CSV table of C-alpha atoms in Angstrom, one decimal:
chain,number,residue,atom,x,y,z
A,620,UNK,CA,-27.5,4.2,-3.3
A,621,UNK,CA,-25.6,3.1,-6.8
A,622,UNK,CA,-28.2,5.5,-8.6
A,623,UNK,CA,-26.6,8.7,-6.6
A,624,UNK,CA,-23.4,7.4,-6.7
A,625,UNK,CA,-20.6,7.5,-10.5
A,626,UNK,CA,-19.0,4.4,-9.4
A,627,UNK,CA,-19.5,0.5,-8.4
A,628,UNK,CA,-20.3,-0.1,-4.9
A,629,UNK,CA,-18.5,-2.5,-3.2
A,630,UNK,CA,-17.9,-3.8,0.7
A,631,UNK,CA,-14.7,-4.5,2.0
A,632,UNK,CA,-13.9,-6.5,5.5
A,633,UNK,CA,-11.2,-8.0,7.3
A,634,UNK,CA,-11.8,-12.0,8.2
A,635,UNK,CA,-13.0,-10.5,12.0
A,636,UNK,CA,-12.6,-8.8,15.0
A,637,UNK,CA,-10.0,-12.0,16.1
A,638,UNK,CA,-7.7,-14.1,14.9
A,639,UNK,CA,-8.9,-17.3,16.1
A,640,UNK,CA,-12.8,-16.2,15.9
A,641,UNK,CA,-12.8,-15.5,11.8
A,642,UNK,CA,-16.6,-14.4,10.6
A,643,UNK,CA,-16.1,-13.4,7.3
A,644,UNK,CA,-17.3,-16.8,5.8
A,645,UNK,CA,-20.9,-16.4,7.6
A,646,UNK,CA,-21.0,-12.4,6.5
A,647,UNK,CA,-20.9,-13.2,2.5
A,648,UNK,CA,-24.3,-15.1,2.2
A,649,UNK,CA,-25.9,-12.5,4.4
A,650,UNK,CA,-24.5,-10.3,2.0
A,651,UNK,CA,-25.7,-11.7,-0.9
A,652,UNK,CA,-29.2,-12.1,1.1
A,653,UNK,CA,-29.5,-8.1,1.2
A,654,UNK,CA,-29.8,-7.6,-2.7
A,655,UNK,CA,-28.0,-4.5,-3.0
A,656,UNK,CA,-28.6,-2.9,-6.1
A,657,UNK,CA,-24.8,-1.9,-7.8
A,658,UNK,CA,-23.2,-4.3,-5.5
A,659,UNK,CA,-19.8,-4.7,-7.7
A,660,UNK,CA,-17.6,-6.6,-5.2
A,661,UNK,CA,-16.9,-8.2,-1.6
A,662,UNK,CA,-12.9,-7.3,-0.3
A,663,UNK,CA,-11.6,-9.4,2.2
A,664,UNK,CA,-8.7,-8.6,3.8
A,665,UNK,CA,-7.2,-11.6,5.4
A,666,UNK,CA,-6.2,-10.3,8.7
A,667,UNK,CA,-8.4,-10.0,11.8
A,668,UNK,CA,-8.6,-6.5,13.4
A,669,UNK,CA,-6.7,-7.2,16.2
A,670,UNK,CA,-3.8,-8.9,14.3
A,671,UNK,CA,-3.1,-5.3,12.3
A,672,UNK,CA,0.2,-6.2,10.4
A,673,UNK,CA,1.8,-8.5,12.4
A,674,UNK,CA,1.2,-11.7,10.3
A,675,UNK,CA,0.9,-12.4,7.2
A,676,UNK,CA,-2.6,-12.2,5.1
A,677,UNK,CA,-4.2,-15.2,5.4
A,678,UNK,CA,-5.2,-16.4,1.7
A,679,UNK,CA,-6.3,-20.1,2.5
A,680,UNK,CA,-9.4,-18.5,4.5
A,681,UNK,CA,-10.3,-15.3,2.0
A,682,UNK,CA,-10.3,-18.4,-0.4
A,683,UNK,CA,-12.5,-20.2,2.0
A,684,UNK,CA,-14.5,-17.1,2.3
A,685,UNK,CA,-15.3,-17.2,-1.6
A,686,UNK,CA,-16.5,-20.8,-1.5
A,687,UNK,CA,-18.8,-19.8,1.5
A,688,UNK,CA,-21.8,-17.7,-1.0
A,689,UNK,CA,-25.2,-19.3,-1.3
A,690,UNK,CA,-26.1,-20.7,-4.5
A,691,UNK,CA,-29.5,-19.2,-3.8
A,692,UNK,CA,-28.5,-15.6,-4.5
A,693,UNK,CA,-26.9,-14.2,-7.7
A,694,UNK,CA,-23.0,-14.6,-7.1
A,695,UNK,CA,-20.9,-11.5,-6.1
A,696,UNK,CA,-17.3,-11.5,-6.9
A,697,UNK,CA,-14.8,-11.8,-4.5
A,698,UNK,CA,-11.5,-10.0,-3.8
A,699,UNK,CA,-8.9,-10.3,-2.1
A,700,UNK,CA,-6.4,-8.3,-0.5
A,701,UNK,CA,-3.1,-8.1,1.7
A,702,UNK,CA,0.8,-9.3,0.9
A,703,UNK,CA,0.7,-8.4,-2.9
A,704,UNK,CA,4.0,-7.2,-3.1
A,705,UNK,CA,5.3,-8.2,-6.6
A,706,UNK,CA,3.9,-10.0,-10.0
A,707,UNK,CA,4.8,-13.4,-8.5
A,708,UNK,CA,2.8,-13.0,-5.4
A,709,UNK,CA,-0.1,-11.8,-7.3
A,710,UNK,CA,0.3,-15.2,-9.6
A,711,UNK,CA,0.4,-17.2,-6.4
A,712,UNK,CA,-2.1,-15.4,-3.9
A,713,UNK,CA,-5.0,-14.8,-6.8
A,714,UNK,CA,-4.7,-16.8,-9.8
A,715,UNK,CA,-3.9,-19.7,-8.4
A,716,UNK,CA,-7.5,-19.4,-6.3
A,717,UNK,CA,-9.6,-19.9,-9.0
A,718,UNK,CA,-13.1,-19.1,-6.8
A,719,UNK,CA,-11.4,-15.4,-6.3
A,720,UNK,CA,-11.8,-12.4,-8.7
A,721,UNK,CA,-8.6,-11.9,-11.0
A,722,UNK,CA,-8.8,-8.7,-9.8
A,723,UNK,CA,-6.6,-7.7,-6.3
A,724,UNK,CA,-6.9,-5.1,-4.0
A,725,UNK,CA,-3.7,-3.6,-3.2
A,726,UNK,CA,-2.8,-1.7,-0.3
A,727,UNK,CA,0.9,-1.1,1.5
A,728,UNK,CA,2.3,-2.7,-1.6
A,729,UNK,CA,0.8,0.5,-3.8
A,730,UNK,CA,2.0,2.9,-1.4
A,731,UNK,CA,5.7,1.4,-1.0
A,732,UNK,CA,5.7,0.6,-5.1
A,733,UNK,CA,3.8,3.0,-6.7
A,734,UNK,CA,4.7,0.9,-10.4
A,735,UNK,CA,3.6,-2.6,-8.9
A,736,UNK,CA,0.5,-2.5,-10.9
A,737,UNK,CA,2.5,-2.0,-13.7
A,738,UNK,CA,4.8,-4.8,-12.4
A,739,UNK,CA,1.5,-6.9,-12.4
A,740,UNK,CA,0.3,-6.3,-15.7
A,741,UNK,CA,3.9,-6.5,-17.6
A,742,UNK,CA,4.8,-9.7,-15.2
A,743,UNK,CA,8.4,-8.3,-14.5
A,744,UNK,CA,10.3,-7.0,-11.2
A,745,UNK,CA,11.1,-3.5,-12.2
A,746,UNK,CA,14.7,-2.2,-11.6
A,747,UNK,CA,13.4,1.4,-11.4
A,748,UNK,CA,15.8,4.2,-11.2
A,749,UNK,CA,16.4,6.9,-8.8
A,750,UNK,CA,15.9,9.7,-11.0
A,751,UNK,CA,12.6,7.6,-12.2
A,752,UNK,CA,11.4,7.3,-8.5
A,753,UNK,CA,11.9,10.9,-8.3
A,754,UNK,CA,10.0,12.0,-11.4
A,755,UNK,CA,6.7,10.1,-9.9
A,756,UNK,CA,7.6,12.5,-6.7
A,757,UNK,CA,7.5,15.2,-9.2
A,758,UNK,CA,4.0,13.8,-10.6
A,759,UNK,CA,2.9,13.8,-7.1
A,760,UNK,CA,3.9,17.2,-6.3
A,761,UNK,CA,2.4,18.8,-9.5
A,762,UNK,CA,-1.2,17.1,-8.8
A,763,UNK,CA,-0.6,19.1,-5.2
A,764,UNK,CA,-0.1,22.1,-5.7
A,765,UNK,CA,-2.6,22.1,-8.4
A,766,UNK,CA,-5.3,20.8,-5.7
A,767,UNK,CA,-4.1,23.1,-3.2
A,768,UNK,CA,-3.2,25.9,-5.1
A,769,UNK,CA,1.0,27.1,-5.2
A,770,UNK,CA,0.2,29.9,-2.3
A,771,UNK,CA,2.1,28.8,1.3
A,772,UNK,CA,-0.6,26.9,2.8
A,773,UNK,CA,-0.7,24.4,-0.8
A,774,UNK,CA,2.9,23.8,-0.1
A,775,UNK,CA,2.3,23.0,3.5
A,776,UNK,CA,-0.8,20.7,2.6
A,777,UNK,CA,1.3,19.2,-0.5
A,778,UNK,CA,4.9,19.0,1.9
A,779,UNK,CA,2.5,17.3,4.4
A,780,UNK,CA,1.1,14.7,2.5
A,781,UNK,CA,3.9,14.2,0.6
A,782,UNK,CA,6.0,13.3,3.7
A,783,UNK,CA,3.6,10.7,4.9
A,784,UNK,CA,3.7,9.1,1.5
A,785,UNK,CA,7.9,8.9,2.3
A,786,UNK,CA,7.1,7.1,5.2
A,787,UNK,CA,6.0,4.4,3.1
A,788,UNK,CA,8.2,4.4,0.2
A,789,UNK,CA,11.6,4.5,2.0
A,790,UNK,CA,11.1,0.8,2.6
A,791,UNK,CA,11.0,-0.2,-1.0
A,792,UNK,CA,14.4,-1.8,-1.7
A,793,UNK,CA,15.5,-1.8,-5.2
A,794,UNK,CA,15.9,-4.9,-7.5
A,795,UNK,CA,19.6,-4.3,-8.5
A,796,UNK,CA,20.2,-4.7,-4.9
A,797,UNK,CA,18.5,-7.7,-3.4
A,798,UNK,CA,19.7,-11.0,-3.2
A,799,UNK,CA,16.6,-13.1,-3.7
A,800,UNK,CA,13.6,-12.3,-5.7
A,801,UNK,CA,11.0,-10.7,-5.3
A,802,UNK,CA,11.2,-8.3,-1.8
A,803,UNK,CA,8.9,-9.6,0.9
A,804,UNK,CA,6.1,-6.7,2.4
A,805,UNK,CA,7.3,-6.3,5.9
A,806,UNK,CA,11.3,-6.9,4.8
A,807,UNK,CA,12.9,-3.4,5.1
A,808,UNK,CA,16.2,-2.4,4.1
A,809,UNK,CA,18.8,-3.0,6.3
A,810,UNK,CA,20.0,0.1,8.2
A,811,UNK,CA,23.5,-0.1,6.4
A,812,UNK,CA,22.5,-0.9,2.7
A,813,UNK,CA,24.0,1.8,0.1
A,814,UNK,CA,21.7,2.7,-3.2
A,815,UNK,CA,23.5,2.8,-6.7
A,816,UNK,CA,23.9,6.3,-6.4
A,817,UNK,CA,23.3,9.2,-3.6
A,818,UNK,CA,19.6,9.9,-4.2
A,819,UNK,CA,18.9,5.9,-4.0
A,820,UNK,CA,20.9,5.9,-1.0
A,821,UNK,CA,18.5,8.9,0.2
A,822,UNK,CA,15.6,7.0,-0.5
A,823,UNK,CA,16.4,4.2,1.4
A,824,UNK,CA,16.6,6.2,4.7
A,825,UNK,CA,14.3,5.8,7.4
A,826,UNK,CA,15.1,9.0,8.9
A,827,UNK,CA,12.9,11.2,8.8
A,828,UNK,CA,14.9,14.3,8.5
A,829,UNK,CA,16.3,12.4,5.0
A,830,UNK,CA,12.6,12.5,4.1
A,831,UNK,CA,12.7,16.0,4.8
A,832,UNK,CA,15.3,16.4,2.4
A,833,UNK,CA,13.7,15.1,0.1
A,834,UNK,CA,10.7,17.3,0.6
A,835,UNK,CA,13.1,20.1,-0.1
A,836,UNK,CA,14.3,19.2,-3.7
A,837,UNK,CA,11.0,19.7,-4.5
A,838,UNK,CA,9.4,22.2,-2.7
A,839,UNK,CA,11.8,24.7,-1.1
A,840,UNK,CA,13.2,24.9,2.3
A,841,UNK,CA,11.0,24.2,5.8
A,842,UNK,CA,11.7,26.2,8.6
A,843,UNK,CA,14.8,25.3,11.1
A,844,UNK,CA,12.1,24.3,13.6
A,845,UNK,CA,10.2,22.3,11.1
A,846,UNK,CA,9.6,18.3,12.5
A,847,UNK,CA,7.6,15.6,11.3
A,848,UNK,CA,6.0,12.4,12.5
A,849,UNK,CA,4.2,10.4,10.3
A,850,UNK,CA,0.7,9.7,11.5
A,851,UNK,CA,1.0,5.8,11.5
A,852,UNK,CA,3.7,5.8,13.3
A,853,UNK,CA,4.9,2.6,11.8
A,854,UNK,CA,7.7,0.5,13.7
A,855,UNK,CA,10.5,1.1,10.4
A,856,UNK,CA,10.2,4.6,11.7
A,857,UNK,CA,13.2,6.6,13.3
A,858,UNK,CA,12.5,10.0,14.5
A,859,UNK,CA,14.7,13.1,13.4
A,860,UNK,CA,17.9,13.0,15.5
């Protein structure tokens, strides 16, 4: 497999199908066992399957997980993943675990904060600006169209996945305006909270007809019977209204 593929191969898992039933410590020396040529990496996400996002990431077991491999077998690094939300967490979750990779796997948190890993490697909470948020919408927006080409249905393919990304970033809430340090993954902003100025405001909404909006600075107007539901459906959701 790694000598038809460009890049590493790696295997990524949750701790198991249930919460109380975790198998991902008896999966890693079976793992190893295989011999996989180009194996780069195990993930381990530190949720069951059932528990989706309700809970936290458990970091105690993926930290169990990488003390789990057999001496017998060369050693495979181990990563872990779930909850990075900000340089401090990273500090806390990974590096204090010395049996884990240095590396992270980041998921939500990239999607919400686009900059985090640039939070990570600088070790700072960013205050990022409106206008700066917007530009990496830009960014995003330019790579579309130029994948999907500037006709109508690259603006519909770009508006479409451009939207679904919204549904994730409305819930980032700005430095200048929390209280504590740093902003927890599943703490939204609350449905009254005002930005600095209009377009942080806008960006804060969880309406989906602000998202919209949003769609439209950049790519033109939707039609009046245009709607959109984001596919994940996610419970900081609020429909058009």
């Amino acid at each position: 497999m790694s000598q038809n593929l460009s890049c590493p191969i790696t295997v990524k898992m949750r701790t198991g199908w249930d919460t109380n039933k975790p198998i991902a410590h008896h999966l890693v020396s079976k793992i190893q066992s295989w011999g996989i040529d180009g194996l780069a990496a195990i993930m381990i996400h530190g949720r069951s399957r059932l528990q989706r996002y309700k809970l936290d990431a458990d970091w105690d077991y993926i930290s169990s997980v990488a003390s789990s491999d057999s001496a017998d077998f060369p050693k495979i690094p181990i990563i872990g993943n779930g909850d990075i939300f900000s340089y401090s967490e990273y500090e806390e979750k990974v590096l204090k675990n010395g049996n884990l990779s240095q590396t992270a796997m980041l998921g939500r948190g990239a999607l919400i904060k686009p900059w985090l890993p640039t939070e990570i490697k600088e070790k700072r909470n960013w205050d990022i600006s409106s206008s700066e948020r917007l530009d990496i919408l830009k960014s995003f927006v330019r790579y579309g169209l130029e994948h999907w080409g500037s006709d109508q249905q690259g603006v519909n393919n770009t508006r479409r996945f451009l939207l679904e990304w919204l549904s994730f970033l409305h819930r980032y809430v700005p430095v200048g305006l929390l209280e504590v340090l740093p902003q927890k993954m599943n703490q939204r902003p609350p449905v009254w909270m005002m930005g600095r100025n209009d377009l942080e405001t806008l960006f804060l909404s969880p309406q989906s007809s602000d998202w919209i909006k949003i769609s439209e600075m950049l790519l033109g107007p939707v039609p009046d019977d245009f709607r959109f539901e984001p596919k994940h459906k996610a419970n900081g959701y609020v429909q058009n209204g």
